[in-house]
Tab-separated table of C-alpha atoms and ligand atoms in Angstrom:
chain	number	residue	atom	x	y	z
A	1	MET	CA	-27.733	22.887	5.590
A	2	GLY	CA	-24.359	22.917	7.132
A	3	LYS	CA	-21.243	23.532	5.536
A	4	GLY	CA	-19.777	19.690	4.623
A	5	PHE	CA	-16.804	17.716	4.224
A	6	PRO	CA	-13.615	20.068	5.255
A	7	GLU	CA	-10.962	20.454	2.148
A	8	GLY	CA	-8.304	17.780	1.511
A	9	PHE	CA	-11.159	14.911	3.502
A	10	PHE	CA	-9.788	11.313	2.825
A	11	TRP	CA	-12.414	9.570	0.735
A	12	GLY	CA	-11.827	5.839	0.196
A	13	GLY	CA	-11.737	2.183	1.494
A	14	ALA	CA	-10.714	-0.302	3.787
A	15	THR	CA	-9.448	-3.723	3.236
A	16	ALA	CA	-7.883	-6.099	5.608
A	17	ALA	CA	-5.131	-8.603	3.629
A	18	ASN	CA	-6.355	-12.263	5.609
A	19	GLN	CA	-9.778	-11.173	4.195
A	20	PHE	CA	-9.099	-10.620	0.409
A	21	GLU	CA	-5.073	-10.793	-0.736
A	22	GLY	CA	-5.081	-14.619	-1.365
A	23	ALA	CA	-1.890	-16.095	-2.704
A	24	TRP	CA	-1.270	-17.414	1.913
A	25	ASN	CA	1.476	-19.494	0.988
A	26	VAL	CA	2.892	-17.619	-2.074
A	27	ASP	CA	6.482	-15.922	-2.078
A	28	GLY	CA	7.371	-17.578	1.547
A	29	ARG	CA	4.550	-16.259	3.034
A	30	GLY	CA	4.016	-18.337	6.144
A	31	PRO	CA	0.332	-18.981	7.542
A	32	SER	CA	-1.557	-17.494	9.311
A	33	VAL	CA	-4.557	-17.765	11.822
A	34	ASP	CA	-7.244	-16.805	9.298
A	35	ASP	CA	-5.749	-19.858	7.472
A	36	HIS	CA	-6.705	-22.287	9.594
A	37	ILE	CA	-10.456	-20.986	9.532
A	38	THR	CA	-13.404	-22.068	7.790
A	39	GLY	CA	-16.286	-20.580	5.600
A	40	GLY	CA	-19.402	-21.161	7.801
A	41	SER	CA	-22.387	-19.157	7.248
A	42	TYR	CA	-25.088	-16.516	9.657
A	43	LYS	CA	-25.921	-19.419	11.255
A	44	GLU	CA	-23.152	-22.209	11.000
A	45	PRO	CA	-20.328	-20.562	12.954
A	46	ARG	CA	-17.114	-21.390	11.172
A	47	THR	CA	-14.235	-23.979	12.255
A	48	LEU	CA	-10.877	-23.787	13.625
A	49	THR	CA	-8.548	-26.183	12.525
A	50	VAL	CA	-4.825	-27.060	14.400
A	51	ASP	CA	-3.271	-28.130	11.138
A	52	ILE	CA	-4.335	-27.394	7.708
A	53	LYS	CA	-7.202	-30.575	5.939
A	54	PRO	CA	-5.951	-30.968	2.647
A	55	ASP	CA	-9.860	-31.925	2.125
A	56	VAL	CA	-11.084	-28.631	3.258
A	57	LEU	CA	-12.138	-25.307	2.004
A	58	TYR	CA	-10.913	-22.092	3.786
A	59	PRO	CA	-11.416	-19.002	2.339
A	60	ASN	CA	-8.736	-17.497	3.131
A	61	HIS	CA	-6.295	-19.086	1.335
A	62	ASP	CA	-7.639	-17.287	-2.184
A	63	GLY	CA	-9.475	-14.367	-0.257
A	64	ILE	CA	-10.320	-12.415	-4.533
A	65	ASP	CA	-6.579	-12.837	-5.447
A	66	PHE	CA	-6.392	-9.120	-4.237
A	67	TYR	CA	-1.982	-10.314	-4.664
A	68	HIS	CA	-1.882	-10.228	-8.212
A	69	HIS	CA	-4.829	-8.486	-8.905
A	70	TYR	CA	-4.208	-4.874	-7.118
A	71	GLU	CA	-3.135	-2.618	-9.710
A	72	GLU	CA	-6.255	-3.653	-11.487
A	73	ASP	CA	-7.861	-2.892	-8.171
A	74	ILE	CA	-5.499	-0.402	-7.467
A	75	ALA	CA	-7.534	1.795	-10.445
A	76	LEU	CA	-10.888	1.153	-9.559
A	77	PHE	CA	-10.118	2.881	-6.238
A	78	ALA	CA	-8.586	5.679	-8.361
A	79	GLU	CA	-11.997	5.639	-10.902
A	80	MET	CA	-13.421	6.058	-8.024
A	81	GLY	CA	-12.135	9.163	-6.546
A	82	PHE	CA	-10.046	7.872	-3.495
A	83	ASN	CA	-7.564	9.560	-2.297
A	84	MET	CA	-7.285	7.164	0.834
A	85	PHE	CA	-6.631	2.642	0.981
A	86	ARG	CA	-6.374	1.458	3.722
A	87	MET	CA	-5.216	-2.123	3.927
A	88	SER	CA	-3.050	-3.854	6.245
A	89	ILE	CA	0.827	-5.469	5.937
A	90	SER	CA	-0.228	-9.525	6.355
A	91	TRP	CA	2.480	-10.158	8.957
A	92	SER	CA	3.496	-13.160	7.959
A	93	ARG	CA	4.235	-12.058	4.908
A	94	ILE	CA	6.643	-10.281	6.715
A	95	PHE	CA	7.820	-12.842	8.862
A	96	PRO	CA	6.743	-16.375	8.408
A	97	ASN	CA	7.463	-17.634	11.124
A	98	GLY	CA	5.985	-14.194	14.001
A	99	ASP	CA	9.978	-14.366	14.959
A	100	ASP	CA	12.347	-14.941	12.463
A	101	ALA	CA	14.953	-13.474	12.459
A	102	GLU	CA	15.577	-12.055	9.182
A	103	PRO	CA	12.031	-10.885	6.792
A	104	ASN	CA	10.726	-12.696	3.968
A	105	GLU	CA	11.954	-10.260	1.328
A	106	ALA	CA	9.470	-11.205	-1.578
A	107	GLY	CA	6.928	-10.162	1.017
A	108	LEU	CA	9.011	-6.170	1.586
A	109	ALA	CA	8.911	-6.033	-1.482
A	110	PHE	CA	5.387	-6.905	-2.510
A	111	TYR	CA	3.679	-3.753	-0.596
A	112	ASP	CA	6.340	-2.196	-1.717
A	113	ARG	CA	4.327	-2.395	-5.366
A	114	VAL	CA	1.399	-1.864	-3.318
A	115	PHE	CA	2.430	1.036	-2.005
A	116	ASP	CA	4.160	2.438	-5.567
A	117	CYS	CA	0.873	1.737	-7.577
A	118	CYS	CA	-1.623	3.585	-4.549
A	119	HIS	CA	0.921	6.530	-5.342
A	120	ALA	CA	0.791	6.462	-8.892
A	121	HIS	CA	-3.109	7.034	-8.623
A	122	ASN	CA	-2.340	9.725	-5.766
A	123	ILE	CA	-3.727	7.672	-2.691
A	124	GLU	CA	-2.305	7.658	0.668
A	125	PRO	CA	-2.221	4.664	2.264
A	126	LEU	CA	-3.269	3.720	5.465
A	127	VAL	CA	-1.890	0.554	7.198
A	128	THR	CA	-3.262	-1.646	9.879
A	129	LEU	CA	-0.293	-2.867	11.149
A	130	SER	CA	-2.322	-5.322	12.628
A	131	HIS	CA	-6.148	-6.330	11.239
A	132	TYR	CA	-6.818	-9.919	12.686
A	133	GLU	CA	-4.102	-12.636	11.832
A	134	MET	CA	-1.016	-13.705	14.417
A	135	PRO	CA	0.608	-15.491	12.246
A	136	TYR	CA	-0.240	-19.371	13.373
A	137	ALA	CA	2.853	-20.246	14.590
A	138	LEU	CA	3.218	-17.790	17.145
A	139	ILE	CA	0.039	-19.210	18.826
A	140	GLU	CA	1.869	-22.509	18.876
A	141	LYS	CA	4.387	-21.039	20.512
A	142	TYR	CA	3.368	-18.617	22.519
A	143	ASN	CA	-0.446	-18.959	23.096
A	144	GLY	CA	-0.644	-15.672	21.295
A	145	TRP	CA	-0.396	-11.690	23.319
A	146	GLU	CA	-1.367	-13.853	26.804
A	147	SER	CA	2.199	-14.209	26.641
A	148	ARG	CA	4.511	-11.650	27.277
A	149	GLU	CA	6.481	-12.260	24.101
A	150	LEU	CA	4.859	-10.586	22.358
A	151	ILE	CA	5.682	-7.376	22.126
A	152	ALA	CA	9.274	-7.468	21.649
A	153	ILE	CA	8.515	-9.784	18.473
A	154	PHE	CA	5.535	-7.247	17.876
A	155	GLU	CA	8.551	-4.609	17.983
A	156	LYS	CA	10.727	-5.786	15.716
A	157	TYR	CA	7.466	-6.328	13.261
A	158	CYS	CA	6.741	-2.728	13.409
A	159	LYS	CA	10.733	-1.431	13.011
A	160	THR	CA	11.545	-3.620	10.159
A	161	VAL	CA	7.664	-2.130	8.427
A	162	PHE	CA	8.473	1.704	9.372
A	163	GLU	CA	11.740	2.080	8.067
A	164	ARG	CA	10.808	-0.240	4.468
A	165	TYR	CA	8.190	2.165	4.130
A	166	GLN	CA	9.068	5.562	6.076
A	167	ASP	CA	9.017	7.172	2.853
A	168	LYS	CA	5.640	5.150	1.560
A	169	VAL	CA	2.833	4.867	4.349
A	170	LYS	CA	1.932	7.996	6.412
A	171	TYR	CA	-1.032	6.789	8.203
A	172	TRP	CA	-0.648	3.732	10.124
A	173	LEU	CA	-3.017	2.245	12.379
A	174	THR	CA	-1.788	-0.906	15.090
A	175	PHE	CA	-3.750	-2.922	15.966
A	176	ASN	CA	-7.524	-3.271	14.414
A	177	GLU	CA	-10.784	-3.106	16.115
A	178	ILE	CA	-8.551	-3.655	19.884
A	179	ASN	CA	-11.558	-3.026	22.073
A	180	CYS	CA	-13.264	-6.731	20.440
A	181	GLY	CA	-9.695	-9.035	22.470
A	182	ILE	CA	-12.308	-8.319	26.047
A	183	MET	CA	-14.915	-10.119	24.727
A	184	GLN	CA	-14.795	-13.800	24.801
A	185	PHE	CA	-14.944	-13.845	21.029
A	186	GLY	CA	-11.290	-11.639	20.311
A	187	ALA	CA	-9.468	-14.808	21.609
A	188	LEU	CA	-9.814	-15.346	18.014
A	189	LEU	CA	-8.977	-12.898	15.837
A	190	GLU	CA	-7.953	-10.331	18.022
A	191	THR	CA	-5.951	-11.890	21.069
A	192	SER	CA	-5.651	-15.427	19.205
A	193	MET	CA	-4.815	-17.256	22.046
A	194	CYS	CA	-6.403	-20.506	21.043
A	195	ARG	CA	-3.340	-23.416	21.163
A	196	GLY	CA	-4.815	-26.581	20.181
A	197	TYR	CA	-8.492	-25.401	19.645
A	198	GLU	CA	-10.323	-27.227	17.258
A	199	GLY	CA	-13.655	-26.901	16.854
A	200	PRO	CA	-16.589	-23.960	16.103
A	201	VAL	CA	-14.352	-20.935	16.637
A	202	SER	CA	-17.551	-20.307	19.033
A	203	GLY	CA	-16.599	-22.330	21.335
A	204	ILE	CA	-13.363	-21.535	21.529
A	205	GLU	CA	-12.998	-19.788	25.512
A	206	THR	CA	-10.271	-18.000	27.906
A	207	THR	CA	-10.971	-15.602	31.198
A	208	MET	CA	-11.788	-12.324	32.074
A	209	GLN	CA	-7.941	-12.691	32.791
A	210	GLN	CA	-6.721	-14.060	30.846
A	211	ARG	CA	-8.465	-11.294	28.000
A	212	CYS	CA	-7.042	-7.957	30.314
A	213	GLN	CA	-3.833	-9.477	30.793
A	214	ALA	CA	-3.343	-10.221	27.055
A	215	LEU	CA	-4.551	-6.815	25.972
A	216	HIS	CA	-2.576	-5.158	28.647
A	217	HIS	CA	0.280	-6.457	26.276
A	218	GLN	CA	-1.178	-5.080	23.329
A	219	PHE	CA	-2.052	-1.692	25.688
A	220	VAL	CA	2.577	-1.753	26.389
A	221	ALA	CA	3.741	-2.927	22.452
A	222	SER	CA	1.210	-0.957	21.082
A	223	GLY	CA	2.382	1.737	23.388
A	224	ARG	CA	6.181	1.421	22.862
A	225	VAL	CA	5.795	1.528	18.936
A	226	VAL	CA	4.245	4.434	18.523
A	227	LYS	CA	6.546	6.225	20.571
A	228	TYR	CA	9.386	3.976	18.299
A	229	ALA	CA	7.325	6.325	15.659
A	230	HIS	CA	7.783	9.290	16.936
A	231	GLU	CA	10.685	9.645	18.023
A	232	HIS	CA	12.259	8.394	14.648
A	233	TYR	CA	9.870	9.284	12.457
A	234	PRO	CA	8.354	12.885	12.641
A	235	GLN	CA	6.077	12.722	9.409
A	236	PHE	CA	4.157	9.315	10.309
A	237	LYS	CA	0.664	9.777	11.889
A	238	MET	CA	-0.022	6.987	14.781
A	239	GLY	CA	-3.963	5.988	15.589
A	240	ASN	CA	-5.669	2.941	17.453
A	241	MET	CA	-8.490	1.424	15.646
A	242	ASP	CA	-11.471	0.175	17.748
A	243	CYS	CA	-14.570	-1.705	17.054
A	244	PHE	CA	-17.388	1.002	18.645
A	245	ILE	CA	-20.391	-0.493	19.483
A	246	LEU	CA	-22.694	1.631	20.482
A	247	SER	CA	-25.420	0.325	22.293
A	248	TYR	CA	-28.634	2.437	23.866
A	249	ALA	CA	-30.052	1.726	27.335
A	250	ALA	CA	-33.219	-0.278	26.583
A	251	THR	CA	-35.145	1.555	28.597
A	252	CYS	CA	-35.409	4.889	31.277
A	253	ASP	CA	-35.359	3.042	34.351
A	254	PRO	CA	-31.823	4.247	35.492
A	255	VAL	CA	-31.016	0.114	36.490
A	256	ASP	CA	-31.038	-0.215	32.442
A	257	VAL	CA	-28.875	3.117	31.945
A	258	LEU	CA	-25.987	2.497	34.394
A	259	ALA	CA	-25.983	-1.303	32.472
A	260	ASN	CA	-25.347	0.582	30.053
A	261	HIS	CA	-22.639	2.446	31.244
A	262	TRP	CA	-21.083	-0.667	32.094
A	263	GLU	CA	-21.748	-1.934	28.851
A	264	MET	CA	-20.132	1.148	27.104
A	265	ASN	CA	-17.256	1.424	30.068
A	266	LYS	CA	-16.194	-2.557	29.102
A	267	THR	CA	-16.829	-3.128	25.466
A	268	ASN	CA	-15.108	0.885	24.055
A	269	TRP	CA	-14.242	2.847	25.930
A	270	TYR	CA	-11.681	0.193	28.274
A	271	CYS	CA	-8.702	0.252	25.076
A	272	SER	CA	-9.557	3.729	23.644
A	273	ASP	CA	-9.350	5.378	27.323
A	274	VAL	CA	-5.332	2.858	27.339
A	275	GLN	CA	-4.800	4.514	24.015
A	276	VAL	CA	-5.870	7.907	24.203
A	277	ARG	CA	-5.243	9.068	27.330
A	278	GLY	CA	-1.830	6.645	28.767
A	279	ALA	CA	-3.486	5.652	31.549
A	280	TYR	CA	-6.489	2.584	32.295
A	281	PRO	CA	-10.132	4.334	33.145
A	282	ALA	CA	-10.120	5.176	37.289
A	283	TRP	CA	-13.138	2.388	36.374
A	284	ALA	CA	-10.887	0.183	35.753
A	285	PRO	CA	-9.278	-0.908	39.039
A	286	ARG	CA	-13.573	-2.235	40.515
A	287	PHE	CA	-13.962	-3.606	36.555
A	288	TRP	CA	-10.586	-6.329	37.453
A	289	ARG	CA	-10.968	-6.252	40.868
A	290	GLU	CA	-15.140	-7.908	40.305
A	291	ASN	CA	-14.094	-10.114	37.147
A	292	GLY	CA	-11.565	-11.852	39.455
A	293	VAL	CA	-8.380	-10.132	37.270
A	294	LYS	CA	-4.840	-9.624	38.647
A	295	LEU	CA	-2.534	-7.794	36.465
A	296	ASP	CA	0.824	-8.301	36.145
A	297	ILE	CA	1.709	-5.313	35.128
A	298	GLN	CA	5.572	-4.595	35.012
A	299	PRO	CA	7.696	-1.799	35.943
A	300	GLY	CA	8.586	0.986	32.937
A	301	ASP	CA	4.597	-0.666	31.511
A	302	MET	CA	2.532	2.234	32.280
A	303	ASP	CA	4.946	4.813	31.552
A	304	ASP	CA	5.128	3.536	27.953
A	305	ILE	CA	1.134	3.359	28.034
A	306	ALA	CA	1.872	7.083	28.847
A	307	ALA	CA	4.396	8.035	26.405
A	308	GLY	CA	2.522	5.819	23.265
A	309	THR	CA	-0.627	8.364	22.970
A	310	VAL	CA	-1.932	8.035	19.306
A	311	ASP	CA	-2.727	11.409	17.121
A	312	PHE	CA	-5.280	10.179	15.361
A	313	TYR	CA	-9.096	7.275	16.389
A	314	PRO	CA	-10.202	5.378	13.869
A	315	PHE	CA	-13.115	3.383	14.627
A	316	SER	CA	-15.322	0.962	13.221
A	317	TYR	CA	-19.371	1.420	12.744
A	318	TYR	CA	-21.410	-0.826	11.596
A	319	MET	CA	-24.781	-0.404	13.594
A	320	SER	CA	-25.978	-0.002	17.464
A	321	ASN	CA	-27.741	-2.192	19.879
A	322	ILE	CA	-29.582	-1.609	23.225
A	323	VAL	CA	-28.633	-3.247	26.355
A	324	GLY	CA	-30.941	-3.772	29.271
A	325	THR	CA	-32.018	-5.930	33.012
A	326	HIS	CA	-35.437	-5.997	31.281
A	327	ASP	CA	-36.323	-8.766	28.572
A	328	VAL	CA	-34.506	-7.863	25.047
A	329	GLU	CA	-34.453	-10.184	22.451
A	330	GLN	CA	-31.246	-10.302	20.492
A	331	THR	CA	-30.088	-10.303	17.805
A	332	ALA	CA	-26.684	-10.236	15.428
A	333	GLY	CA	-24.476	-7.878	15.412
A	334	ASN	CA	-19.873	-7.091	14.262
A	335	MET	CA	-17.967	-9.747	15.845
A	336	THR	CA	-21.276	-9.922	18.653
A	337	PHE	CA	-24.459	-10.060	20.047
A	338	GLY	CA	-26.158	-7.376	21.327
A	339	GLY	CA	-30.206	-5.826	21.847
A	340	LYS	CA	-32.731	-5.633	19.656
A	341	ASN	CA	-34.017	-1.951	19.159
A	342	PRO	CA	-37.835	-2.042	17.571
A	343	TYR	CA	-37.001	1.319	16.486
A	344	LEU	CA	-34.394	-0.035	13.988
A	345	GLU	CA	-34.297	-2.319	10.780
A	346	SER	CA	-31.818	-4.309	9.809
A	347	THR	CA	-29.613	-6.772	7.109
A	348	ASP	CA	-30.306	-9.805	6.358
A	349	TRP	CA	-27.104	-10.750	9.114
A	350	GLY	CA	-29.287	-8.926	11.951
A	351	TRP	CA	-27.434	-5.686	12.339
A	352	GLN	CA	-29.203	-2.706	12.510
A	353	ILE	CA	-28.647	-0.443	10.931
A	354	ASP	CA	-28.446	3.325	12.555
A	355	PRO	CA	-26.608	5.807	10.860
A	356	ASP	CA	-27.832	8.564	13.589
A	357	GLY	CA	-26.058	6.580	15.808
A	358	LEU	CA	-23.440	6.862	13.961
A	359	ARG	CA	-23.821	11.611	14.498
A	360	TYR	CA	-23.990	10.704	17.976
A	361	ALA	CA	-20.599	8.392	18.180
A	362	LEU	CA	-18.180	10.999	16.587
A	363	ASN	CA	-19.994	13.227	19.306
A	364	LEU	CA	-19.447	11.229	21.826
A	365	LEU	CA	-16.419	10.576	21.147
A	366	TYR	CA	-14.689	14.019	20.144
A	367	ASP	CA	-16.207	15.213	23.338
A	368	ARG	CA	-14.310	12.361	25.228
A	369	TYR	CA	-10.838	12.056	23.002
A	370	GLN	CA	-10.567	15.310	21.379
A	371	ILE	CA	-7.943	14.613	18.851
A	372	PRO	CA	-9.477	14.706	15.035
A	373	LEU	CA	-11.266	11.200	14.040
A	374	MET	CA	-11.955	8.727	11.251
A	375	VAL	CA	-14.326	6.827	10.063
A	376	VAL	CA	-12.149	3.691	9.290
A	377	GLU	CA	-14.647	1.505	8.758
A	378	ASN	CA	-19.018	0.658	7.662
A	379	GLY	CA	-20.870	-0.914	5.516
A	380	MET	CA	-23.414	-3.035	4.823
A	381	GLY	CA	-23.076	-7.287	3.822
A	382	ALA	CA	-25.318	-8.230	1.802
A	383	TYR	CA	-26.255	-10.629	-1.111
A	384	ASP	CA	-25.920	-9.065	-4.527
A	385	GLU	CA	-27.725	-10.536	-7.759
A	386	VAL	CA	-25.464	-10.138	-11.950
A	387	GLU	CA	-28.407	-9.586	-14.160
A	388	ALA	CA	-27.824	-10.867	-17.186
A	389	ASP	CA	-26.549	-8.281	-18.914
A	390	GLY	CA	-23.098	-8.161	-15.830
A	391	SER	CA	-25.154	-4.857	-14.479
A	392	ILE	CA	-25.987	-5.474	-10.372
A	393	HIS	CA	-28.052	-3.291	-9.285
A	394	ASP	CA	-27.632	-2.166	-4.652
A	395	PRO	CA	-29.509	0.537	-4.100
A	396	TYR	CA	-29.344	-0.836	-0.007
A	397	ARG	CA	-25.839	-0.411	-0.424
A	398	ILE	CA	-26.604	3.124	-1.938
A	399	ASP	CA	-29.245	3.992	0.188
A	400	TYR	CA	-26.831	3.157	4.250
A	401	LEU	CA	-24.230	4.674	2.268
A	402	LYS	CA	-26.246	7.890	1.934
A	403	ARG	CA	-27.843	7.725	5.018
A	404	HIS	CA	-24.114	7.108	6.984
A	405	VAL	CA	-22.418	9.922	5.456
A	406	ARG	CA	-25.508	12.867	5.788
A	407	ALA	CA	-24.781	11.138	9.080
A	408	MET	CA	-21.172	12.343	8.984
A	409	ARG	CA	-21.315	15.529	7.540
A	410	GLU	CA	-24.011	16.624	10.087
A	411	ALA	CA	-21.095	15.513	12.886
A	412	ILE	CA	-18.919	17.681	11.397
A	413	ASP	CA	-22.084	20.678	11.324
A	414	ASP	CA	-22.350	19.451	15.227
A	415	GLY	CA	-18.205	20.644	15.756
A	416	VAL	CA	-16.846	17.151	15.031
A	417	ASP	CA	-13.024	16.842	13.520
A	418	LEU	CA	-13.439	14.255	11.350
A	419	MET	CA	-10.279	14.071	9.088
A	420	GLY	CA	-11.918	11.194	6.181
A	421	TYR	CA	-13.885	7.390	5.872
A	422	THR	CA	-12.973	4.135	4.364
A	423	TRP	CA	-15.959	2.740	3.654
A	424	TRP	CA	-15.538	-1.128	4.834
A	425	GLY	CA	-15.081	-3.438	1.451
A	426	PRO	CA	-15.082	-1.257	-1.086
A	427	ILE	CA	-14.710	-4.195	-3.649
A	428	ASP	CA	-16.112	-7.651	-1.597
A	429	LEU	CA	-14.390	-10.101	0.248
A	430	VAL	CA	-13.830	-12.661	2.656
A	431	SER	CA	-16.039	-12.714	5.380
A	432	ALA	CA	-14.046	-11.960	8.418
A	433	GLY	CA	-16.964	-13.334	11.036
A	434	THR	CA	-18.639	-15.934	8.735
A	435	GLY	CA	-16.162	-16.700	5.971
A	436	GLU	CA	-18.402	-16.014	3.412
A	437	MET	CA	-18.327	-14.178	-0.226
A	438	ARG	CA	-21.656	-14.391	-0.618
A	439	LYS	CA	-21.684	-11.850	1.943
A	440	ARG	CA	-20.738	-8.730	0.199
A	441	TYR	CA	-20.017	-5.183	1.126
A	442	GLY	CA	-18.292	-4.210	-2.008
A	443	PHE	CA	-19.445	-1.338	-4.755
A	444	ILE	CA	-16.829	-3.607	-7.278
A	445	HIS	CA	-18.401	-7.264	-6.664
A	446	VAL	CA	-15.614	-10.265	-7.691
A	447	ASP	CA	-17.016	-13.208	-9.950
A	448	LYS	CA	-15.938	-15.868	-6.693
A	449	TYR	CA	-18.363	-17.842	-4.742
A	450	ASP	CA	-18.421	-19.860	-1.245
A	451	ASP	CA	-17.801	-23.320	-2.814
A	452	GLY	CA	-13.889	-21.409	-4.054
A	453	THR	CA	-14.832	-21.258	-7.749
A	454	GLY	CA	-15.594	-18.526	-9.701
A	455	THR	CA	-12.901	-16.428	-12.349
A	456	TYR	CA	-12.221	-13.495	-9.646
A	457	GLU	CA	-13.387	-10.598	-12.886
A	458	ARG	CA	-14.233	-7.409	-10.818
A	459	ARG	CA	-17.175	-5.244	-12.023
A	460	ARG	CA	-19.025	-2.149	-11.220
A	461	LYS	CA	-21.855	-2.152	-9.019
A	462	ASP	CA	-24.585	0.706	-8.585
A	463	SER	CA	-23.541	1.857	-5.224
A	464	PHE	CA	-19.719	1.904	-7.382
A	465	TYR	CA	-21.057	5.558	-9.267
A	466	ALA	CA	-23.200	6.441	-6.371
A	467	TYR	CA	-19.823	6.761	-4.577
A	468	GLN	CA	-17.747	8.057	-6.555
A	469	LYS	CA	-20.330	10.805	-7.454
A	470	ILE	CA	-20.185	11.824	-3.739
A	471	ILE	CA	-16.030	11.549	-4.112
A	472	LYS	CA	-15.549	13.438	-6.855
A	473	SER	CA	-18.389	16.882	-5.654
A	474	ASN	CA	-15.981	15.713	-1.584
A	475	GLY	CA	-19.780	15.408	-0.642
A	476	THR	CA	-21.492	18.717	-1.768
A	477	GLU	CA	-23.997	16.542	-4.856
A	478	GLY	CA	-25.505	12.741	-4.653
A	479	LEU	CA	-25.910	12.709	-1.068
A	480	ASP	CA	-29.107	14.046	-1.034
A	481	ASP	CA	-30.742	12.677	-4.154
B	501	BG6	C1	-14.800	-4.929	11.624
B	501	BG6	C2	-13.564	-6.249	11.136
B	501	BG6	O1	-15.539	-5.692	12.226
B	501	BG6	O2	-15.731	-5.791	10.357
B	501	BG6	C3	-13.457	-6.859	9.287
B	501	BG6	O3	-12.606	-5.174	10.807
B	501	BG6	C4	-14.552	-7.834	9.176
B	501	BG6	O4	-11.874	-7.183	9.370
B	501	BG6	C5	-15.925	-6.298	9.294
B	501	BG6	O5	-14.350	-7.822	7.661
B	501	BG6	C6	-17.333	-6.948	8.419
B	501	BG6	O6	-17.648	-8.160	9.584
B	501	BG6	P1	-18.153	-9.196	8.998
B	501	BG6	O7	-18.332	-10.376	9.723
B	501	BG6	O8	-18.628	-9.155	7.468
B	501	BG6	O9	-17.141	-9.576	7.450
């Protein structure tokens, strides 16, 4: 067995405001894009509506009502032993329209209470500044990140929350899964270029030109914000955040190997190279040329990007897929579709379970960047049954957890500098992809259902105790039994 997890390793869970806070129109909060999206399922895409219709159920409106349950929830996280809690600030709770002159004090005060509660339990907050939730008014006015105006608007929002929480938050992430912006589906939640669109979310169409330009605006915004944070708050640690979509060549045909290489370039390295290395990768001009992209890069943009490189590399990891030029059967995955791997099993939502892939990803990333890494999302969506006595037995989730934690242990022994692990959805919350509650990730069950019913009561699942055992022993117990 290897040397195990370093002292001070961060163990915790990860959430996003729009998927669990609820209270969507309470205390001055403005609607975000998620408040305009209906529920869906594995087979049925969610629908985006321009207006919020009174007779339609929008699952993010109530989430799991963390807004009114945060003390109870953070106490449960502490009981599991968390020393880190990843959450996001809802941009439209602070600036209801995104570009308001003054922030909403009630929104700011809410996060003061949440951070204070975390610290009272010795839990370090890890805060995502923008997790899939553009204020809807910015979509109507600017078509999201398509507009360069968003850079200054985002900077103002970040400066406001930095100033307010400088003594309460040390670890910050700029954009959740920024690399999803390069893919067609990212136009909804990442770059929010969906002005006036009404219909199934799978039908939103953008060009590669629009997507690369929107990402460029986000890179400049992130660079400026990271630089500002380093200059004004030297205690801050700034990270980007990528959805690491690991893919393997489907066969040893060199054509497949190259196809996979380019897929990895586009899907993963395009964004992370910019944020970690401070420059576009060498192959970017060819990629732009072949995809009809003519990037508008203003004087000073590349300096801002170069000056705002991140301190650590946090990423989500759920699954892997394969890429090839021969017949490849497709399956679902995190925010995307990919090739089916005959050697892997899948969740009920078609996501292929690949703990060895996590070890591989950690090695790839550390070899490439040589900065500390953090797994800030990893988890398994599954159907859970509540027994007559209220217990919830979830061996599938425990198995997934242990296998991925073992993979991290191996990677640390390989020499990877890994700072922490925050499980996605330590408490059941609304799925980003499908809007479902029944796709449950939590160690804590929430009595909330897809038809909007439920008491919001919280219950510990078996996995609650499994994770508690792992955390309490810093990964020396509860992994191999
Ligand atoms: C990540 C997102 O990609 O995957 C989360 O950052 C999301 O917001 C998570 O919830 C799981 O995806 P889903 O679609 O099952 O909720």
